[in-house]
Amino acid sequence: MPLLSRKATCSFHGQDSSYFLGWQEYEKNPYDEVKNPKGIIQMGLAENQLSFDLLESWMAKNPGAAGFERDGQSIFRELALFQDYHGLPAFKKALVDFMAEIRGNKVTFDPNHIVLTAGATSANETLMFCLAEQGDAFLLPTPYYPGFDRDLKWRTGVEIVPIHCTSSNRFQITASALEVAYQQAQKVKLRVKGVLVTNPSNPLGTTMTRDELDLLINFIADKEIHLISDEIYSGTVFSSPAFVSIMEVLKDRNPKNTEVWDRVHVVYSLSKDLGLPGFRVGVIYSNDSIIVAAATKMSSFGLVSSQTQYLLSAMLSDKKFTKEYISKNHKRLQKRQSKLVSGLEKASIGCLKSNAGLFCWVDMRHLLSSNTFEAEMELWKRIVYDVKLNISPGSSCHCTEPGWFRVCFADMSEDTLKLAMQRLKSFVSSTTINNRSHQDLKNSRRKLRTEWVFGLSFLSLNDREPD
Amino acid sequence: MAFATKNRQLLSRIATNDRPGENSPYFEGWKAYDSNPFHPTQNPDGVIQMGLAENQLCFDLIKKWILKNPQASICTAEGVDKFKDISIFQDYHGQKEFREAVAKFMGRVGGNMVTFDPNRIVMSGGATGANETVMFCLADPGDAFLVPSPYYPAFLRDLRWRTGLEIVPVDCNSSNNFRITRAALEEAYERAQRLNINVKGVIIANPSNPLGTTLDRETMRSLVSFINEKNIHLVCDEIYAASVFSSPRFISVAEIIQDMDCNRDLIHIVYSLSKDMGFPGFRVGIVYSFNDLVVHCARKMSSFGLVSSQTQYLLASMLSDEEFVENFLKESSQRLAKRHRVFTHGLEQVGISCLKGNAGLFSWMDMRPLLKEQTVEGEMELWRVIVNEVKLNVSPGSSFQCSEPGWFRVCFANMDDEIVEIALDRIGKFVRQGKEEDVAPKKPKRWQKKLHYLFCCCR
């Protein structure tokens, strides 16, 4: 009899993927400006490190929240004992207000429909446990966050069937792609229980259009299945078009108390918008009270520390602070993103035009020795080991086209970003591409130039601007 | 509405079954408390909560430490320079200082008879998360774990709900003070085999909830040799390890295997700070396994329930303070001992005896003499009187799967001294009144409902 469970011995946790292997290489040789200037620069971590000063200054002005005090009285005991899986009411209220504010107050949320979980990791898994079981599947548009392979499938037994999206239309979801995925699931005898999207998208860094959202609602209504919208990056939308939540579209077209209303669920977290992944604050929001009830009970397996709930409820209740934070955070993200984009341009590399997230979806197809995933891996290894940048290859995100990479920009200082871009530029200019002539390179770039709807400025090898 | 039913069919079986076990009549006790909670001045006739195994006796010591150590909080002026590093720290290995401090604390709690390796410390969302995680690592849906009864009611949820596992109870009874015997283990194992249930291991709580006793060395050795022979796992939930207040001292399974020939890949410990330190809100659960693969797997699974880095940082600092820990454990033990003494003495005075306990935050009360009939129904009838008339929320033994009716778990560490006195006073009055009623003509009972299987979801 095998000693351990199948779950313990399989590789479903997905941690043998290149996404995680890159991190391991980084950990062996991490860049440090002073101690290890030749180390690997981490650009594979979608963290928001740009706005800690704002959080720290709030803390300095609010010592009570920090020190387990309310109105001068110690509430340590109350907090230490608080393990009610319904969560701290003040925290839930502050969260729904914050979520509404991010959405321009076009949607409101009911605190009684919020479930607190240990990060979005736990939120997504919990929703799978509630909505699906072994033999069921969820449809996910590619490319998608590599962690979903673990979070959605590992312990739940649920399968992921990809909805293929391509660069031909900026990776947007189409009706036919949805239908093809659905049929594919049926063909392999998987029962489709729903669709899960990330909006804004990881790894694309783009917000979904209203058309896409409408399409999704039509699809799930027609198939009588669920829709989960992971809106973990909703607070990182730094330029137009403005973020449109699935809840806003739902509200606009479907009255409450219809079937579809109860089948749309939102996942949220403070890990990206506030840059607090260590605090493990995840949220499930569902209109369906049965799901809220079941998920609430399941949250017992991963509640949010009461110490953390208390601190953040004080912080998020400070409306003056949240308004200032959201606005400044957006500006800083936009500024940093444009530094990455222009740095890439100088290295003759383009990326998908993005308006959100902590990363860009970078097009390195022209640097591949062949249009294959093997070539993508080959290029990726060179970038990790020779150029010493940990970026995430598109294949780890299940992208169907080789040559795309996710590159993060908010988890380092501006100087480090500049250095990373210099390294990349040196690499591109010194690299010899196997079986491709210089002319081939120019031709492929010209082709790319016409493909870009939004006209990224693209410099050829002959007329690069000096740094 | 019709679509509500349709939508319900679109949910998983897990979401709609009764395995979390909260749809049981037991919750009358909790509802009775919630709708009428005792308060010394605002509601002196309310229900006193004695169903909640919390340790509220030592907050003064912790508060004092926190005030003296502002740097342990990342939000104070003294600690805020750590804020950024801590708040982005989501590595599932956990903070090194936190693991080291917890390992040292566990060693100290085990009487310094064992050294725990910080690299085997894996975080989880409380012991609730830890127990579930261990089950996910060790067994597949349909497999079973043997659990000595009476046992913590929420095991039914934690071990079975999302994992798809089964529990096979190992019967323990008052004939030998509820000790786990080899014969009982063999009987449970064979029973499972006859039903074609694949037994993957045994899970025990030591100290025991609800018994309030530590397992003796002989029983522990017998357990280890049993699982070793059968080549199945042993999971020891040691969540009450530091709540031992009188002899015999606590003996961790880690100590037992030090001088036993056994396959260490089968040995796993679950721990938490919820009971010993009184921090259930902070959700600090620990999986400690001697099996490298299990450590590896549990660590990956801990992504689903990491301890907040803010909390890790605070507790790393607190538990590394050796002087504080030494003093805390000593004080806590003394206060628990005193509270236990006062409480059990008070019960004895009115003729109620308890299983002789030396640990935990509760007593296992013998109310068999008060039952009108020695059945589960008799127990529930008595229980309803205690909740609704005596106004004490205690936990009936049937909710712990106890095979003998008439036993009740009553918690004594979640209140202050005055409330203990009030509770004892109420019990006394009830017992005396019951004796008088035995003499007087019987009144018709008001609650002759058919009672269902009950479930208590607090420890």
JSON list of C-alpha atoms in Angstrom, two decimals, chain A residues 1-8 13 15 47 49 52 55-56 59 66 68 74 76-77 79-83 85 118 121-122 125-126 129-133 150-151 154-155 193 224 226 257-259 262-263 275-280 290-291 294 297-298 300-303 305-308 311, chain B residues 3 6-8 10-15 20 22 54 56 59 62-63 66 73-75 80 83-84 87-90 92 125 128-129 132-133 136-140 157-158 161-162 198-200 233 266 278-283 291 293-294 297 300-301 303-306 308-311 314:
[
{"chain": "A", "resi": 1, "resn": "MET", "atom": "CA", "xyz": [0.00, 0.00, 0.00]},
{"chain": "A", "resi": 2, "resn": "PRO", "atom": "CA", "xyz": [1.51, 3.35, -0.95]},
{"chain": "A", "resi": 3, "resn": "LEU", "atom": "CA", "xyz": [2.53, 5.25, 2.16]},
{"chain": "A", "resi": 4, "resn": "LEU", "atom": "CA", "xyz": [1.37, 8.68, 1.11]},
{"chain": "A", "resi": 5, "resn": "SER", "atom": "CA", "xyz": [-1.65, 10.01, -0.77]},
{"chain": "A", "resi": 6, "resn": "ARG", "atom": "CA", "xyz": [-1.73, 10.42, -4.55]},
{"chain": "A", "resi": 7, "resn": "LYS", "atom": "CA", "xyz": [-1.83, 14.17, -4.01]},
{"chain": "A", "resi": 8, "resn": "ALA", "atom": "CA", "xyz": [1.45, 14.04, -2.12]},
{"chain": "A", "resi": 13, "resn": "HIS", "atom": "CA", "xyz": [1.21, 21.30, -7.47]},
{"chain": "A", "resi": 15, "resn": "GLN", "atom": "CA", "xyz": [5.96, 23.52, -8.96]},
{"chain": "A", "resi": 47, "resn": "GLU", "atom": "CA", "xyz": [4.55, 42.31, -6.35]},
{"chain": "A", "resi": 49, "resn": "GLN", "atom": "CA", "xyz": [6.57, 47.52, -3.88]},
{"chain": "A", "resi": 52, "resn": "PHE", "atom": "CA", "xyz": [5.05, 51.27, 1.07]},
{"chain": "A", "resi": 55, "resn": "LEU", "atom": "CA", "xyz": [1.40, 52.68, 4.31]},
{"chain": "A", "resi": 56, "resn": "GLU", "atom": "CA", "xyz": [4.25, 53.39, 6.69]},
{"chain": "A", "resi": 59, "resn": "MET", "atom": "CA", "xyz": [1.00, 53.67, 10.52]},
{"chain": "A", "resi": 66, "resn": "ALA", "atom": "CA", "xyz": [-0.81, 49.23, 15.39]},
{"chain": "A", "resi": 68, "resn": "PHE", "atom": "CA", "xyz": [-3.89, 46.65, 19.68]},
{"chain": "A", "resi": 74, "resn": "SER", "atom": "CA", "xyz": [-6.31, 47.53, 24.97]},
{"chain": "A", "resi": 76, "resn": "PHE", "atom": "CA", "xyz": [-5.50, 42.56, 22.63]},
{"chain": "A", "resi": 77, "resn": "ARG", "atom": "CA", "xyz": [-7.51, 39.94, 24.43]},
{"chain": "A", "resi": 79, "resn": "LEU", "atom": "CA", "xyz": [-8.46, 40.15, 19.11]},
{"chain": "A", "resi": 80, "resn": "ALA", "atom": "CA", "xyz": [-6.42, 37.17, 20.27]},
{"chain": "A", "resi": 81, "resn": "LEU", "atom": "CA", "xyz": [-9.64, 35.26, 20.95]},
{"chain": "A", "resi": 82, "resn": "PHE", "atom": "CA", "xyz": [-11.48, 36.34, 17.82]},
{"chain": "A", "resi": 83, "resn": "GLN", "atom": "CA", "xyz": [-11.71, 33.33, 15.52]},
{"chain": "A", "resi": 85, "resn": "TYR", "atom": "CA", "xyz": [-15.17, 32.63, 10.60]},
{"chain": "A", "resi": 118, "resn": "ALA", "atom": "CA", "xyz": [-6.00, 33.17, 3.51]},
{"chain": "A", "resi": 121, "resn": "THR", "atom": "CA", "xyz": [-4.79, 31.29, -3.35]},
{"chain": "A", "resi": 122, "resn": "SER", "atom": "CA", "xyz": [-7.18, 29.95, -0.75]},
{"chain": "A", "resi": 125, "resn": "GLU", "atom": "CA", "xyz": [-9.34, 26.78, -4.16]},
{"chain": "A", "resi": 126, "resn": "THR", "atom": "CA", "xyz": [-12.31, 27.20, -1.84]},
{"chain": "A", "resi": 129, "resn": "PHE", "atom": "CA", "xyz": [-14.42, 22.98, -3.67]},
{"chain": "A", "resi": 130, "resn": "CYS", "atom": "CA", "xyz": [-17.80, 24.69, -3.56]},
{"chain": "A", "resi": 131, "resn": "LEU", "atom": "CA", "xyz": [-18.60, 24.61, -7.23]},
{"chain": "A", "resi": 132, "resn": "ALA", "atom": "CA", "xyz": [-16.96, 21.52, -8.68]},
{"chain": "A", "resi": 133, "resn": "GLU", "atom": "CA", "xyz": [-15.53, 18.09, -8.01]},
{"chain": "A", "resi": 150, "resn": "ARG", "atom": "CA", "xyz": [-2.07, 24.22, -8.25]},
{"chain": "A", "resi": 151, "resn": "ASP", "atom": "CA", "xyz": [-4.81, 26.35, -6.75]},
{"chain": "A", "resi": 154, "resn": "TRP", "atom": "CA", "xyz": [-4.39, 19.97, -6.99]},
{"chain": "A", "resi": 155, "resn": "ARG", "atom": "CA", "xyz": [-6.47, 19.03, -3.99]},
{"chain": "A", "resi": 193, "resn": "LYS", "atom": "CA", "xyz": [-18.92, 23.82, -14.24]},
{"chain": "A", "resi": 224, "resn": "GLU", "atom": "CA", "xyz": [-26.03, 27.40, -17.10]},
{"chain": "A", "resi": 226, "resn": "HIS", "atom": "CA", "xyz": [-20.63, 29.65, -13.13]},
{"chain": "A", "resi": 257, "resn": "ASN", "atom": "CA", "xyz": [-32.65, 37.48, -8.30]},
{"chain": "A", "resi": 258, "resn": "THR", "atom": "CA", "xyz": [-32.19, 36.00, -11.70]},
{"chain": "A", "resi": 259, "resn": "GLU", "atom": "CA", "xyz": [-30.35, 32.74, -12.11]},
{"chain": "A", "resi": 262, "resn": "ASP", "atom": "CA", "xyz": [-26.20, 33.88, -8.30]},
{"chain": "A", "resi": 263, "resn": "ARG", "atom": "CA", "xyz": [-23.66, 32.27, -10.55]},
{"chain": "A", "resi": 275, "resn": "GLY", "atom": "CA", "xyz": [1.27, 45.24, -1.79]},
{"chain": "A", "resi": 276, "resn": "LEU", "atom": "CA", "xyz": [0.67, 43.11, 1.32]},
{"chain": "A", "resi": 277, "resn": "PRO", "atom": "CA", "xyz": [1.01, 39.48, 0.17]},
{"chain": "A", "resi": 278, "resn": "GLY", "atom": "CA", "xyz": [2.50, 38.48, 3.51]},
{"chain": "A", "resi": 279, "resn": "PHE", "atom": "CA", "xyz": [-0.70, 39.34, 5.36]},
{"chain": "A", "resi": 280, "resn": "ARG", "atom": "CA", "xyz": [-2.74, 36.71, 3.51]},
{"chain": "A", "resi": 290, "resn": "ILE", "atom": "CA", "xyz": [-25.49, 28.98, -0.16]},
{"chain": "A", "resi": 291, "resn": "ILE", "atom": "CA", "xyz": [-22.01, 29.48, -1.57]},
{"chain": "A", "resi": 294, "resn": "ALA", "atom": "CA", "xyz": [-20.34, 26.89, 2.47]},
{"chain": "A", "resi": 297, "resn": "LYS", "atom": "CA", "xyz": [-17.35, 27.25, 6.82]},
{"chain": "A", "resi": 298, "resn": "MET", "atom": "CA", "xyz": [-14.45, 26.24, 4.61]},
{"chain": "A", "resi": 300, "resn": "SER", "atom": "CA", "xyz": [-11.95, 27.66, 8.86]},
{"chain": "A", "resi": 301, "resn": "PHE", "atom": "CA", "xyz": [-9.04, 26.02, 7.08]},
{"chain": "A", "resi": 302, "resn": "GLY", "atom": "CA", "xyz": [-7.43, 29.38, 6.35]},
{"chain": "A", "resi": 303, "resn": "LEU", "atom": "CA", "xyz": [-8.80, 32.33, 8.30]},
{"chain": "A", "resi": 305, "resn": "SER", "atom": "CA", "xyz": [-5.24, 36.53, 11.42]},
{"chain": "A", "resi": 306, "resn": "SER", "atom": "CA", "xyz": [-7.36, 38.75, 13.66]},
{"chain": "A", "resi": 307, "resn": "GLN", "atom": "CA", "xyz": [-4.30, 40.90, 14.30]},
{"chain": "A", "resi": 308, "resn": "THR", "atom": "CA", "xyz": [-4.14, 41.62, 10.59]},
{"chain": "A", "resi": 311, "resn": "LEU", "atom": "CA", "xyz": [-4.91, 46.67, 11.49]},
{"chain": "B", "resi": 3, "resn": "PHE", "atom": "CA", "xyz": [-33.86, 28.52, -9.96]},
{"chain": "B", "resi": 6, "resn": "LYS", "atom": "CA", "xyz": [-31.44, 24.53, -9.99]},
{"chain": "B", "resi": 7, "resn": "ASN", "atom": "CA", "xyz": [-28.49, 26.59, -8.88]},
{"chain": "B", "resi": 8, "resn": "ARG", "atom": "CA", "xyz": [-28.04, 24.39, -5.86]},
{"chain": "B", "resi": 10, "resn": "LEU", "atom": "CA", "xyz": [-24.79, 23.34, -9.82]},
{"chain": "B", "resi": 11, "resn": "LEU", "atom": "CA", "xyz": [-22.80, 23.26, -6.61]},
{"chain": "B", "resi": 12, "resn": "SER", "atom": "CA", "xyz": [-20.45, 20.50, -5.51]},
{"chain": "B", "resi": 13, "resn": "ARG", "atom": "CA", "xyz": [-21.54, 17.73, -3.16]},
{"chain": "B", "resi": 14, "resn": "ILE", "atom": "CA", "xyz": [-19.08, 19.11, -0.65]},
{"chain": "B", "resi": 15, "resn": "ALA", "atom": "CA", "xyz": [-20.84, 22.50, -0.65]},
{"chain": "B", "resi": 20, "resn": "PRO", "atom": "CA", "xyz": [-19.33, 20.34, 8.28]},
{"chain": "B", "resi": 22, "resn": "GLU", "atom": "CA", "xyz": [-23.41, 22.44, 11.70]},
{"chain": "B", "resi": 54, "resn": "GLU", "atom": "CA", "xyz": [-10.33, 28.81, 25.34]},
{"chain": "B", "resi": 56, "resn": "GLN", "atom": "CA", "xyz": [-8.18, 33.28, 28.91]},
{"chain": "B", "resi": 59, "resn": "PHE", "atom": "CA", "xyz": [-3.58, 37.71, 28.85]},
{"chain": "B", "resi": 62, "resn": "ILE", "atom": "CA", "xyz": [1.12, 38.80, 27.24]},
{"chain": "B", "resi": 63, "resn": "LYS", "atom": "CA", "xyz": [-0.15, 42.35, 27.32]},
{"chain": "B", "resi": 66, "resn": "ILE", "atom": "CA", "xyz": [3.69, 43.56, 24.19]},
{"chain": "B", "resi": 73, "resn": "SER", "atom": "CA", "xyz": [4.98, 45.06, 16.03]},
{"chain": "B", "resi": 74, "resn": "ILE", "atom": "CA", "xyz": [5.75, 46.21, 12.53]},
{"chain": "B", "resi": 75, "resn": "CYS", "atom": "CA", "xyz": [3.33, 49.06, 12.95]},
{"chain": "B", "resi": 80, "resn": "VAL", "atom": "CA", "xyz": [7.91, 50.14, 11.29]},
{"chain": "B", "resi": 83, "resn": "PHE", "atom": "CA", "xyz": [7.09, 46.84, 7.74]},
{"chain": "B", "resi": 84, "resn": "LYS", "atom": "CA", "xyz": [7.95, 46.50, 4.08]},
{"chain": "B", "resi": 87, "resn": "SER", "atom": "CA", "xyz": [4.43, 42.58, 4.60]},
{"chain": "B", "resi": 88, "resn": "ILE", "atom": "CA", "xyz": [5.83, 41.25, 1.33]},
{"chain": "B", "resi": 89, "resn": "PHE", "atom": "CA", "xyz": [7.09, 38.05, 2.91]},
{"chain": "B", "resi": 90, "resn": "GLN", "atom": "CA", "xyz": [4.89, 35.23, 1.63]},
{"chain": "B", "resi": 92, "resn": "TYR", "atom": "CA", "xyz": [5.75, 29.27, 2.41]},
{"chain": "B", "resi": 125, "resn": "GLY", "atom": "CA", "xyz": [-4.26, 27.89, 9.09]},
{"chain": "B", "resi": 128, "resn": "THR", "atom": "CA", "xyz": [-7.84, 23.04, 11.79]},
{"chain": "B", "resi": 129, "resn": "GLY", "atom": "CA", "xyz": [-5.79, 23.64, 8.64]},
{"chain": "B", "resi": 132, "resn": "GLU", "atom": "CA", "xyz": [-6.74, 18.69, 7.10]},
{"chain": "B", "resi": 133, "resn": "THR", "atom": "CA", "xyz": [-3.41, 19.19, 5.39]},
{"chain": "B", "resi": 136, "resn": "PHE", "atom": "CA", "xyz": [-4.48, 15.34, 2.29]},
{"chain": "B", "resi": 137, "resn": "CYS", "atom": "CA", "xyz": [-0.85, 14.23, 2.42]},
{"chain": "B", "resi": 138, "resn": "LEU", "atom": "CA", "xyz": [-1.38, 10.81, 3.89]},
{"chain": "B", "resi": 139, "resn": "ALA", "atom": "CA", "xyz": [-4.63, 9.44, 2.48]},
{"chain": "B", "resi": 140, "resn": "ASP", "atom": "CA", "xyz": [-6.90, 9.35, -0.55]},
{"chain": "B", "resi": 157, "resn": "ARG", "atom": "CA", "xyz": [-15.22, 18.21, 9.49]},
{"chain": "B", "resi": 158, "resn": "ASP", "atom": "CA", "xyz": [-11.46, 18.72, 9.55]},
{"chain": "B", "resi": 161, "resn": "TRP", "atom": "CA", "xyz": [-15.11, 17.10, 4.68]},
{"chain": "B", "resi": 162, "resn": "ARG", "atom": "CA", "xyz": [-12.98, 18.12, 1.75]},
{"chain": "B", "resi": 198, "resn": "ASN", "atom": "CA", "xyz": [-8.50, 1.02, 3.83]},
{"chain": "B", "resi": 199, "resn": "VAL", "atom": "CA", "xyz": [-7.03, 2.27, 7.12]},
{"chain": "B", "resi": 200, "resn": "LYS", "atom": "CA", "xyz": [-4.15, 4.71, 6.57]},
{"chain": "B", "resi": 233, "resn": "HIS", "atom": "CA", "xyz": [0.56, 6.50, 10.15]},
{"chain": "B", "resi": 266, "resn": "LEU", "atom": "CA", "xyz": [4.96, 7.23, 9.91]},
{"chain": "B", "resi": 278, "resn": "GLY", "atom": "CA", "xyz": [-4.63, 31.63, 24.07]},
{"chain": "B", "resi": 279, "resn": "PHE", "atom": "CA", "xyz": [-4.32, 33.01, 20.54]},
{"chain": "B", "resi": 280, "resn": "PRO", "atom": "CA", "xyz": [-7.00, 31.27, 18.45]},
{"chain": "B", "resi": 281, "resn": "GLY", "atom": "CA", "xyz": [-7.53, 34.49, 16.50]},
{"chain": "B", "resi": 282, "resn": "PHE", "atom": "CA", "xyz": [-3.97, 34.51, 15.19]},
{"chain": "B", "resi": 283, "resn": "ARG", "atom": "CA", "xyz": [-4.39, 31.21, 13.33]},
{"chain": "B", "resi": 291, "resn": "ASN", "atom": "CA", "xyz": [8.71, 12.13, 6.96]},
{"chain": "B", "resi": 293, "resn": "LEU", "atom": "CA", "xyz": [8.09, 13.88, 1.71]},
{"chain": "B", "resi": 294, "resn": "VAL", "atom": "CA", "xyz": [5.26, 14.90, 4.00]},
{"chain": "B", "resi": 297, "resn": "CYS", "atom": "CA", "xyz": [4.12, 18.29, 0.43]},
{"chain": "B", "resi": 300, "resn": "LYS", "atom": "CA", "xyz": [3.45, 23.39, -0.62]},
{"chain": "B", "resi": 301, "resn": "MET", "atom": "CA", "xyz": [-0.08, 22.94, 0.67]},
{"chain": "B", "resi": 303, "resn": "SER", "atom": "CA", "xyz": [0.06, 28.11, 0.53]},
{"chain": "B", "resi": 304, "resn": "PHE", "atom": "CA", "xyz": [-3.63, 27.59, 1.23]},
{"chain": "B", "resi": 305, "resn": "GLY", "atom": "CA", "xyz": [-3.30, 28.73, 4.82]},
{"chain": "B", "resi": 306, "resn": "LEU", "atom": "CA", "xyz": [-0.09, 30.58, 5.62]},
{"chain": "B", "resi": 308, "resn": "SER", "atom": "CA", "xyz": [0.10, 36.19, 8.41]},
{"chain": "B", "resi": 309, "resn": "SER", "atom": "CA", "xyz": [3.66, 37.49, 8.28]},
{"chain": "B", "resi": 310, "resn": "GLN", "atom": "CA", "xyz": [2.68, 40.25, 10.71]},
{"chain": "B", "resi": 311, "resn": "THR", "atom": "CA", "xyz": [1.72, 37.55, 13.20]},
{"chain": "B", "resi": 314, "resn": "LEU", "atom": "CA", "xyz": [5.26, 39.25, 16.52]}
]
